[in-house]
Amino acid sequence: MVTQASPGHPVGVDGAGLIGLAVARQLAQSHRPVLVFEKEASVAQHQSGHNSGVVHAGIYYLPGSAKATLCRRGVDLLSAYCADRGLPWDARGKLVVARDEAETAKLREIGRRAAANGVPGVRWLDAAEIRELEPDITGQAALLSPTTAIADYPAIARSFAGDVTGLGGQVLTGTPVTAVHRRGDDVEVSTPSGTHRLSRLVICAGLQSDLLAAAAGDEAAPEIIPFRGEYLRLRPHARGRVRHLIYPVPDPAYPFLGVHLTPRIDGEADIGPNAVLALAREGYRRRDVSAAQLSRLARSTAFRRLARQNWRAGLREMRGSVSRRAFLAEARTYLPWLGPGDVIPAPAGVRAQAVDPDGSLVDDFRIHRTGPVTTVRNAPSPAATASLAIAERIVAELSLS
Ligand SMILES: Cc1cc2nc3c(=O)[nH]c(=O)nc-3n(C[C@H](O)[C@H](O)[C@H](O)COP(=O)(O)OP(=O)(O)OC[C@H]3O[C@@H](n4cnc5c(N)ncnc54)[C@H](O)[C@@H]3O)c2cc1C
């Protein structure tokens, strides 16, 4: 079945994670016919449903970057949205804790960025002030970001999907896009249940986005390299020891924020995520290995360069992955009381991290348009926080008449 070619062709969105659904919602609100294709049986089954659940305030990001501007705008939009829909939001605040002199110097730079990004209420704490606020944390200094919040991202995604369908759009779950063809100014996507002619296609396919972009005629680079993020969950007796979100000072060489302690909106509290190379794009368990992904990695110059430049950090993360003792030792540097009896394993997430041909990890959000096809090529954290702002930007740049 081919949908009729007409000026009223719908806009297609590939992927019903937070970004795809936010884009579809924005389109539906401006009365555009919109079709969302999602290969899984329900929304938010990948990154949007397997993350730390944090609404970042925007303290880390390079001022002027897409991450900085879209995170700040995204927080405002998302907090208003959750308030309007009665969705949970807990602004319990976060401490970024420096453990030594070197980290304290890096933390000062983060403080400058937070000020430049207009993050409200950020405050410097010395060791005594840390103890006063969180007696069970050790650190030399900390930044307190009082507006950092936790939210229920799967519930937000379901609510976005409800908005799309309520406004006349369709969210086709269980519908993988299997091929994409450019047809003049239009695009045609194939699914097992039929072919759809679209005026535009926005690919928000997370871990699969580079493959779909290439299928749609875009460049192969940057490639997505999947990094699993593993968590440990605090047992009930240990949950109440810390009230704020507690983060280490991140290594500026990597776009990951380091193993942190995050209370979750359902009352649980998780420690993680680490960042371990996943051998399958949706490889949530260590034993998940895909022959196709292994062969892609073996052929990838970007991956070879990445591995050559980062093998030390890679080995450190793998040690933390195979040994719970090593994982805990890392967390104990700021949570000194943490012992093996305080934790159980928790579900992992897999990050879609874009890597440029020179082997560098793409830090900022990257969105690329070629003809009628726009692809979200890199949308790591804080893209859940920024999802509504990313959608605003994508829709504004679609040049819809
Ligand atoms: C471990 C971890 C922790 C994180 N913590 C945070 C955090 O605390 N705060 C924050 O702001 N961000 C966080 N993030 C980042 C955030 O989760 C992501 O940036 C965000 O969810 C990306 O949304 P998305 O819609 O681009 O991708 P996804 O949620 O991955 O959605 C992509 C969708 O595309 C679908 N799809 C793929 N291929 C096809 C196909 N061929 N046909 C149809 N559908 C297809 C997939 O099934 C999937 O549903 C974290 C990420 C991870 C992995």
Short mmCIF file of C-alpha atoms and ligand atoms in Angstrom, two decimals:
data_model
loop_
_atom_site.label_atom_id
_atom_site.label_comp_id
_atom_site.label_asym_id
_atom_site.label_seq_id
_atom_site.Cartn_x
_atom_site.Cartn_y
_atom_site.Cartn_z
CA MET A 1 0.00 0.00 0.00
CA VAL A 2 1.45 3.42 -0.98
CA THR A 3 -0.11 6.50 0.58
CA GLN A 4 -1.26 9.06 -2.04
CA ALA A 5 1.22 11.74 -3.15
CA SER A 6 -0.31 15.10 -2.31
CA PRO A 7 0.74 18.32 -0.62
CA GLY A 8 -0.87 16.81 2.47
CA HIS A 9 1.62 13.94 2.80
CA PRO A 10 2.25 13.36 6.47
CA VAL A 11 5.55 14.04 8.16
CA GLY A 12 7.08 10.77 9.34
CA VAL A 13 9.01 10.34 12.55
CA ASP A 14 11.15 7.24 13.01
CA GLY A 15 11.40 6.26 16.67
CA ALA A 16 9.07 6.70 19.63
CA GLY A 17 11.59 7.69 22.25
CA LEU A 18 11.32 11.07 23.94
CA ILE A 19 12.79 12.98 21.01
CA GLY A 20 10.69 11.37 18.27
CA LEU A 21 7.53 11.77 20.32
CA ALA A 22 8.33 15.39 21.23
CA VAL A 23 8.88 16.15 17.53
CA ALA A 24 5.62 14.41 16.59
CA ARG A 25 3.74 16.27 19.32
CA GLN A 26 5.09 19.62 18.16
CA LEU A 27 4.04 18.82 14.57
CA ALA A 28 0.60 17.62 15.62
CA GLN A 29 0.11 20.80 17.65
CA SER A 30 0.65 22.83 14.48
CA HIS A 31 -1.99 20.70 12.73
CA ARG A 32 0.44 18.68 10.58
CA PRO A 33 -0.54 15.10 9.79
CA VAL A 34 2.12 12.98 11.48
CA LEU A 35 3.00 9.30 11.59
CA VAL A 36 5.41 7.86 14.14
CA PHE A 37 7.02 4.50 13.36
CA GLU A 38 8.26 2.49 16.33
CA LYS A 39 9.71 -0.99 16.02
CA GLU A 40 8.99 -1.97 19.63
CA ALA A 41 5.56 -2.88 21.00
CA SER A 42 5.42 0.26 23.15
CA VAL A 43 7.12 3.65 23.44
CA ALA A 44 10.35 4.51 25.33
CA GLN A 45 11.79 0.98 25.27
CA HIS A 46 15.40 2.07 24.74
CA GLN A 47 17.35 5.11 26.00
CA SER A 48 14.22 7.03 27.02
CA GLY A 49 13.15 4.20 29.31
CA HIS A 50 16.61 3.12 30.53
CA ASN A 51 18.31 6.19 31.94
CA SER A 52 19.06 7.90 35.26
CA GLY A 53 15.78 9.83 35.29
CA VAL A 54 17.53 13.14 35.94
CA VAL A 55 16.35 16.53 34.70
CA HIS A 56 19.71 18.24 34.30
CA ALA A 57 19.92 21.92 35.18
CA GLY A 58 22.64 22.63 32.57
CA ILE A 59 25.70 23.18 34.75
CA TYR A 60 28.33 21.26 32.76
CA TYR A 61 27.89 22.25 29.17
CA LEU A 62 30.08 24.56 27.12
CA PRO A 63 28.30 27.94 27.08
CA GLY A 64 26.69 28.55 23.68
CA SER A 65 26.67 24.84 22.76
CA ALA A 66 23.44 23.15 21.68
CA LYS A 67 23.58 21.11 24.90
CA ALA A 68 23.77 24.27 27.03
CA THR A 69 21.03 26.22 25.27
CA LEU A 70 18.63 23.34 24.64
CA CYS A 71 19.07 21.92 28.14
CA ARG A 72 18.17 25.25 29.77
CA ARG A 73 15.18 25.75 27.46
CA GLY A 74 14.24 22.08 27.85
CA VAL A 75 14.11 22.26 31.66
CA ASP A 76 11.66 25.17 31.51
CA LEU A 77 9.46 23.45 28.93
CA LEU A 78 9.54 20.07 30.68
CA SER A 79 8.82 21.43 34.16
CA ALA A 80 5.83 23.39 32.80
CA TYR A 81 4.66 20.27 30.94
CA CYS A 82 4.90 17.99 33.98
CA ALA A 83 3.13 20.57 36.16
CA ASP A 84 0.36 20.93 33.57
CA ARG A 85 -0.12 17.13 33.27
CA GLY A 86 0.32 16.29 36.92
CA LEU A 87 3.39 14.17 36.15
CA PRO A 88 5.87 13.61 38.99
CA TRP A 89 8.72 16.12 39.40
CA ASP A 90 11.02 16.25 42.42
CA ALA A 91 13.55 19.12 42.42
CA ARG A 92 15.61 17.66 45.24
CA GLY A 93 18.90 19.16 44.03
CA LYS A 94 22.30 17.76 43.27
CA LEU A 95 25.82 17.93 44.64
CA VAL A 96 28.84 17.60 42.36
CA VAL A 97 31.56 16.53 44.75
CA ALA A 98 35.31 17.17 44.31
CA ARG A 99 37.46 14.61 46.09
CA ASP A 100 40.86 16.33 45.85
CA GLU A 101 42.65 19.50 44.72
CA ALA A 102 42.71 18.56 41.04
CA GLU A 103 38.95 17.91 41.02
CA THR A 104 38.33 21.13 42.97
CA ALA A 105 40.05 23.09 40.17
CA LYS A 106 37.87 21.32 37.56
CA LEU A 107 34.79 22.00 39.69
CA ARG A 108 35.55 25.74 39.64
CA GLU A 109 35.43 25.62 35.83
CA ILE A 110 32.05 23.82 36.04
CA GLY A 111 30.89 26.62 38.40
CA ARG A 112 31.89 29.21 35.79
CA ARG A 113 29.99 27.29 33.10
CA ALA A 114 26.91 27.02 35.31
CA ALA A 115 26.94 30.81 35.79
CA ALA A 116 27.44 31.45 32.07
CA ASN A 117 24.55 29.07 31.28
CA GLY A 118 22.25 30.92 33.68
CA VAL A 119 21.63 27.91 35.95
CA PRO A 120 19.69 29.25 38.95
CA GLY A 121 20.79 28.99 42.59
CA VAL A 122 24.15 27.23 42.12
CA ARG A 123 26.25 27.50 45.27
CA TRP A 124 29.83 26.52 46.25
CA LEU A 125 30.13 24.34 49.39
CA ASP A 126 33.26 23.64 51.43
CA ALA A 127 33.84 20.32 53.22
CA ALA A 128 31.99 21.42 56.39
CA GLU A 129 28.98 22.63 54.39
CA ILE A 130 28.90 19.31 52.51
CA ARG A 131 28.81 17.44 55.84
CA GLU A 132 26.03 19.70 57.11
CA LEU A 133 23.87 18.98 54.06
CA GLU A 134 24.84 15.34 53.52
CA PRO A 135 26.60 13.82 56.58
CA ASP A 136 27.28 10.55 54.72
CA ILE A 137 29.27 12.10 51.85
CA THR A 138 32.98 12.90 51.82
CA GLY A 139 34.43 15.61 49.64
CA GLN A 140 36.76 18.57 49.65
CA ALA A 141 34.29 20.92 47.94
CA ALA A 142 31.02 20.66 46.06
CA LEU A 143 28.69 22.57 43.79
CA LEU A 144 25.07 22.49 44.85
CA SER A 145 22.57 22.75 42.00
CA PRO A 146 19.29 23.06 43.90
CA THR A 147 17.00 22.88 40.85
CA THR A 148 18.29 19.57 39.43
CA ALA A 149 15.26 17.29 39.49
CA ILE A 150 14.15 13.71 38.99
CA ALA A 151 11.21 12.78 36.78
CA ASP A 152 9.47 9.77 35.26
CA TYR A 153 10.67 9.75 31.64
CA PRO A 154 8.65 6.69 30.51
CA ALA A 155 5.49 8.39 31.85
CA ILE A 156 6.44 11.60 30.04
CA ALA A 157 6.96 9.64 26.80
CA ARG A 158 3.55 7.96 27.18
CA SER A 159 2.00 11.36 27.77
CA PHE A 160 3.68 12.80 24.62
CA ALA A 161 2.32 9.81 22.65
CA GLY A 162 -1.17 10.48 24.04
CA ASP A 163 -0.88 14.10 22.88
CA VAL A 164 0.07 12.98 19.36
CA THR A 165 -2.87 10.62 19.01
CA GLY A 166 -5.22 13.09 20.73
CA LEU A 167 -4.30 15.66 18.10
CA GLY A 168 -5.01 13.26 15.23
CA GLY A 169 -1.51 11.84 14.65
CA GLN A 170 -0.66 8.14 14.68
CA VAL A 171 1.92 6.26 16.73
CA LEU A 172 2.46 2.96 14.94
CA THR A 173 4.11 0.68 17.49
CA GLY A 174 5.38 -2.74 16.40
CA THR A 175 6.24 -1.09 13.06
CA PRO A 176 9.94 -1.12 12.15
CA VAL A 177 11.12 1.03 9.28
CA THR A 178 12.92 -1.45 7.03
CA ALA A 179 13.89 0.82 4.12
CA VAL A 180 13.98 4.52 3.28
CA HIS A 181 13.96 5.89 -0.30
CA ARG A 182 14.07 9.48 -1.47
CA ARG A 183 11.39 10.12 -4.13
CA GLY A 184 12.04 13.58 -5.54
CA ASP A 185 11.10 16.02 -2.81
CA ASP A 186 9.34 13.28 -0.83
CA VAL A 187 10.47 10.23 1.11
CA GLU A 188 9.09 6.73 1.09
CA VAL A 189 9.52 4.43 4.04
CA SER A 190 8.83 0.71 4.02
CA THR A 191 7.49 -1.21 6.96
CA PRO A 192 6.28 -4.83 7.15
CA SER A 193 2.69 -3.56 6.96
CA GLY A 194 3.13 -1.26 3.96
CA THR A 195 4.87 1.70 2.36
CA HIS A 196 4.26 5.30 3.34
CA ARG A 197 4.87 8.40 1.26
CA LEU A 198 5.97 11.30 3.44
CA SER A 199 6.72 14.98 2.86
CA ARG A 200 9.52 14.85 5.44
CA LEU A 201 11.12 12.19 7.60
CA VAL A 202 12.71 12.91 10.97
CA ILE A 203 14.92 10.03 12.12
CA CYS A 204 15.09 9.87 15.92
CA ALA A 205 16.13 6.25 16.08
CA GLY A 206 18.73 6.49 18.85
CA LEU A 207 20.99 3.44 18.69
CA GLN A 208 20.01 2.79 15.04
CA SER A 209 20.11 6.36 13.79
CA ASP A 210 23.35 6.21 11.76
CA LEU A 211 22.18 3.08 9.91
CA LEU A 212 18.84 4.67 9.01
CA ALA A 213 20.50 7.96 8.04
CA ALA A 214 22.84 6.11 5.68
CA ALA A 215 19.85 4.21 4.23
CA ALA A 216 18.21 7.59 3.57
CA GLY A 217 21.25 8.82 1.61
CA ASP A 218 23.01 10.74 4.40
CA GLU A 219 26.69 10.28 5.23
CA ALA A 220 27.77 7.19 7.15
CA ALA A 221 29.60 9.37 9.73
CA PRO A 222 29.32 9.89 12.58
CA GLU A 223 28.85 6.26 13.54
CA ILE A 224 26.91 5.20 16.60
CA ILE A 225 29.00 3.18 19.04
CA PRO A 226 26.82 1.74 21.81
CA PHE A 227 28.05 2.13 25.40
CA ARG A 228 26.26 0.16 28.08
CA GLY A 229 25.68 1.96 31.36
CA GLU A 230 25.37 -0.47 34.27
CA TYR A 231 23.79 0.40 37.61
CA LEU A 232 23.65 -1.02 41.12
CA ARG A 233 20.51 -0.40 43.19
CA LEU A 234 20.62 0.47 46.88
CA ARG A 235 18.83 -2.00 49.13
CA PRO A 236 15.95 -0.40 51.08
CA HIS A 237 17.98 0.04 54.32
CA ALA A 238 20.60 2.18 52.49
CA ARG A 239 18.28 4.39 50.41
CA GLY A 240 17.69 7.05 53.02
CA ARG A 241 21.38 7.81 53.70
CA VAL A 242 21.56 10.47 51.01
CA ARG A 243 18.90 12.98 50.01
CA HIS A 244 20.43 14.81 47.05
CA LEU A 245 21.69 13.41 43.77
CA ILE A 246 25.44 12.93 44.26
CA TYR A 247 27.80 13.18 41.27
CA PRO A 248 31.59 13.07 41.01
CA VAL A 249 33.44 15.72 39.01
CA PRO A 250 33.34 14.41 35.42
CA ASP A 251 36.48 13.81 33.38
CA PRO A 252 36.34 16.56 30.73
CA ALA A 253 37.89 14.12 28.19
CA TYR A 254 34.61 12.15 28.08
CA PRO A 255 30.98 13.13 27.55
CA PHE A 256 29.88 10.82 30.41
CA LEU A 257 29.16 12.24 33.86
CA GLY A 258 30.74 9.49 35.99
CA VAL A 259 29.19 6.97 38.37
CA HIS A 260 26.63 8.89 40.43
CA LEU A 261 24.03 8.16 43.07
CA THR A 262 20.54 9.00 41.88
CA PRO A 263 17.37 8.72 43.87
CA ARG A 264 14.62 7.67 41.47
CA ILE A 265 11.09 8.96 41.28
CA ASP A 266 9.70 5.53 42.32
CA GLY A 267 11.63 5.66 45.61
CA GLU A 268 14.57 3.46 44.50
CA ALA A 269 18.12 4.82 44.38
CA ASP A 270 20.70 3.74 41.80
CA ILE A 271 24.46 4.05 41.54
CA GLY A 272 25.86 4.26 38.03
CA PRO A 273 26.13 4.27 35.12
CA ASN A 274 29.59 3.17 34.05
CA ALA A 275 30.38 3.25 30.31
CA VAL A 276 31.33 -0.10 28.78
CA LEU A 277 31.49 -0.88 25.07
CA ALA A 278 28.33 -2.87 24.19
CA LEU A 279 28.80 -5.64 21.63
CA ALA A 280 25.20 -5.31 20.43
CA ARG A 281 23.36 -2.07 19.69
CA GLU A 282 20.65 -2.97 22.16
CA GLY A 283 22.94 -5.08 24.32
CA TYR A 284 21.60 -4.58 27.83
CA ARG A 285 23.40 -7.63 29.23
CA ARG A 286 27.12 -8.39 29.14
CA ARG A 287 26.37 -11.60 27.25
CA ASP A 288 24.46 -9.81 24.44
CA VAL A 289 26.68 -10.02 21.38
CA SER A 290 25.60 -9.32 17.81
CA ALA A 291 27.64 -10.73 14.93
CA ALA A 292 26.55 -7.80 12.73
CA GLN A 293 27.74 -5.26 15.30
CA LEU A 294 31.06 -7.10 15.82
CA SER A 295 31.68 -7.09 12.09
CA ARG A 296 30.79 -3.35 11.90
CA LEU A 297 33.24 -2.60 14.71
CA ALA A 298 35.95 -4.68 13.01
CA ARG A 299 35.54 -2.62 9.82
CA SER A 300 35.21 0.76 11.53
CA THR A 301 38.17 3.12 11.31
CA ALA A 302 36.42 5.47 13.77
CA PHE A 303 36.19 2.65 16.32
CA ARG A 304 39.84 1.61 15.84
CA ARG A 305 40.96 5.19 16.44
CA LEU A 306 38.65 5.56 19.44
CA ALA A 307 40.00 2.33 20.96
CA ARG A 308 43.63 3.36 20.35
CA GLN A 309 43.12 6.73 22.04
CA ASN A 310 41.06 5.47 25.01
CA TRP A 311 42.17 1.94 25.82
CA ARG A 312 43.18 2.83 29.39
CA ALA A 313 39.77 4.32 30.24
CA GLY A 314 38.11 1.38 28.45
CA LEU A 315 39.98 -1.15 30.58
CA ARG A 316 39.12 0.73 33.78
CA GLU A 317 35.41 0.70 32.88
CA MET A 318 35.53 -3.00 31.96
CA ARG A 319 37.08 -3.77 35.33
CA GLY A 320 34.16 -2.01 37.02
CA SER A 321 31.78 -3.99 34.82
CA VAL A 322 33.11 -7.46 35.59
CA SER A 323 33.93 -6.77 39.23
CA ARG A 324 31.30 -5.39 41.59
CA ARG A 325 34.11 -4.77 44.06
CA ALA A 326 35.84 -2.40 41.59
CA PHE A 327 32.54 -0.63 40.81
CA LEU A 328 31.90 -0.10 44.52
CA ALA A 329 35.49 1.02 45.17
CA GLU A 330 34.96 3.87 42.69
CA ALA A 331 31.69 4.95 44.35
CA ARG A 332 33.22 4.62 47.83
CA THR A 333 35.58 7.51 47.10
CA TYR A 334 32.65 9.83 47.89
CA LEU A 335 30.18 7.38 49.53
CA PRO A 336 32.61 5.87 52.08
CA TRP A 337 29.97 3.76 53.88
CA LEU A 338 28.94 1.82 50.76
CA GLY A 339 29.46 -1.95 51.08
CA PRO A 340 28.58 -5.04 49.00
CA GLY A 341 25.60 -5.73 51.32
CA ASP A 342 24.04 -2.37 50.42
CA VAL A 343 23.44 -3.07 46.71
CA ILE A 344 21.82 -5.38 44.22
CA PRO A 345 22.14 -5.29 40.40
CA ALA A 346 19.78 -2.96 38.53
CA PRO A 347 18.71 -2.76 34.87
CA ALA A 348 21.30 -1.27 32.52
CA GLY A 349 20.87 1.29 29.73
CA VAL A 350 22.72 1.59 26.41
CA ARG A 351 23.86 5.00 25.18
CA ALA A 352 23.86 5.86 21.49
CA GLN A 353 27.19 7.67 21.35
CA ALA A 354 28.22 9.14 18.00
CA VAL A 355 31.90 8.88 17.04
CA ASP A 356 33.53 10.99 14.32
CA PRO A 357 35.85 9.39 11.72
CA ASP A 358 38.93 10.61 13.67
CA GLY A 359 37.82 8.52 16.67
CA SER A 360 36.58 11.43 18.78
CA LEU A 361 33.39 11.07 20.80
CA VAL A 362 30.91 13.67 19.58
CA ASP A 363 30.19 15.85 22.58
CA ASP A 364 27.41 18.18 21.48
CA PHE A 365 23.97 17.33 20.11
CA ARG A 366 24.18 16.87 16.36
CA ILE A 367 21.22 17.11 13.99
CA HIS A 368 21.76 16.84 10.25
CA ARG A 369 19.41 17.48 7.35
CA THR A 370 19.74 16.20 3.84
CA GLY A 371 16.82 17.07 1.53
CA PRO A 372 13.56 15.98 3.14
CA VAL A 373 15.31 13.82 5.77
CA THR A 374 16.48 15.18 9.13
CA THR A 375 18.45 12.88 11.43
CA VAL A 376 19.22 13.26 15.10
CA ARG A 377 22.75 11.92 14.87
CA ASN A 378 23.91 12.51 18.44
CA ALA A 379 21.53 13.04 21.33
CA PRO A 380 23.14 11.74 24.51
CA SER A 381 22.40 13.06 28.00
CA PRO A 382 20.91 15.66 28.64
CA ALA A 383 18.69 14.96 25.61
CA ALA A 384 15.83 13.55 27.71
CA THR A 385 15.83 16.82 29.67
CA ALA A 386 16.10 18.81 26.43
CA SER A 387 13.63 16.74 24.38
CA LEU A 388 10.94 19.43 24.05
CA ALA A 389 13.54 22.08 23.15
CA ILE A 390 15.23 19.77 20.61
CA ALA A 391 11.80 19.19 19.06
CA GLU A 392 11.17 22.93 18.81
CA ARG A 393 14.46 23.38 16.98
CA ILE A 394 13.95 20.44 14.61
CA VAL A 395 10.41 21.46 13.66
CA ALA A 396 11.45 25.11 13.13
CA GLU A 397 14.14 23.91 10.70
CA LEU A 398 11.92 21.53 8.69
CA SER A 399 10.91 24.40 6.34
CA LEU A 400 7.29 23.29 6.27
CA SER A 401 5.15 25.70 4.29
C1 LIG B 1 22.32 4.97 30.85
C2 LIG B 1 21.76 6.29 30.40
C3 LIG B 1 21.51 7.31 31.34
C4 LIG B 1 21.00 8.53 30.93
N1 LIG B 1 20.62 9.46 31.86
C5 LIG B 1 20.00 10.60 31.46
C6 LIG B 1 19.48 11.50 32.41
O1 LIG B 1 19.51 11.26 33.61
N2 LIG B 1 18.94 12.67 31.96
C7 LIG B 1 18.87 12.98 30.62
O2 LIG B 1 18.40 14.06 30.28
N3 LIG B 1 19.31 12.10 29.69
C8 LIG B 1 19.84 10.91 30.08
N4 LIG B 1 20.24 10.00 29.16
C9 LIG B 1 20.08 10.30 27.75
C10 LIG B 1 18.64 10.13 27.29
O3 LIG B 1 18.06 8.96 27.81
C11 LIG B 1 18.62 10.09 25.77
O4 LIG B 1 19.35 11.19 25.31
C12 LIG B 1 17.22 10.18 25.20
O5 LIG B 1 16.39 9.22 25.80
C13 LIG B 1 17.28 9.98 23.69
O6 LIG B 1 15.98 9.83 23.21
P1 LIG B 1 15.76 9.32 21.72
O7 LIG B 1 14.33 9.48 21.44
O8 LIG B 1 16.74 10.01 20.83
O9 LIG B 1 16.25 7.81 21.70
P2 LIG B 1 15.54 6.44 22.21
O10 LIG B 1 14.81 6.62 23.47
O11 LIG B 1 16.62 5.41 22.18
O12 LIG B 1 14.49 6.15 21.08
C14 LIG B 1 14.82 5.69 19.79
C15 LIG B 1 13.65 4.85 19.32
O13 LIG B 1 13.82 4.52 17.94
C16 LIG B 1 13.29 3.22 17.75
N5 LIG B 1 13.82 2.68 16.50
C17 LIG B 1 15.11 2.40 16.21
N6 LIG B 1 15.20 1.89 14.96
C18 LIG B 1 13.95 1.87 14.44
C19 LIG B 1 13.41 1.43 13.19
N7 LIG B 1 14.16 0.95 12.21
N8 LIG B 1 12.07 1.55 12.99
C20 LIG B 1 11.25 2.05 13.98
N9 LIG B 1 11.73 2.43 15.21
C21 LIG B 1 13.06 2.35 15.41
C22 LIG B 1 13.77 2.47 18.98
O14 LIG B 1 13.04 1.29 19.20
C23 LIG B 1 13.56 3.51 20.06
O15 LIG B 1 12.28 3.41 20.66
C24 LIG B 1 20.75 8.77 29.54
C25 LIG B 1 20.98 7.73 28.61
C26 LIG B 1 21.43 6.50 29.04
C27 LIG B 1 21.57 5.39 28.05
#
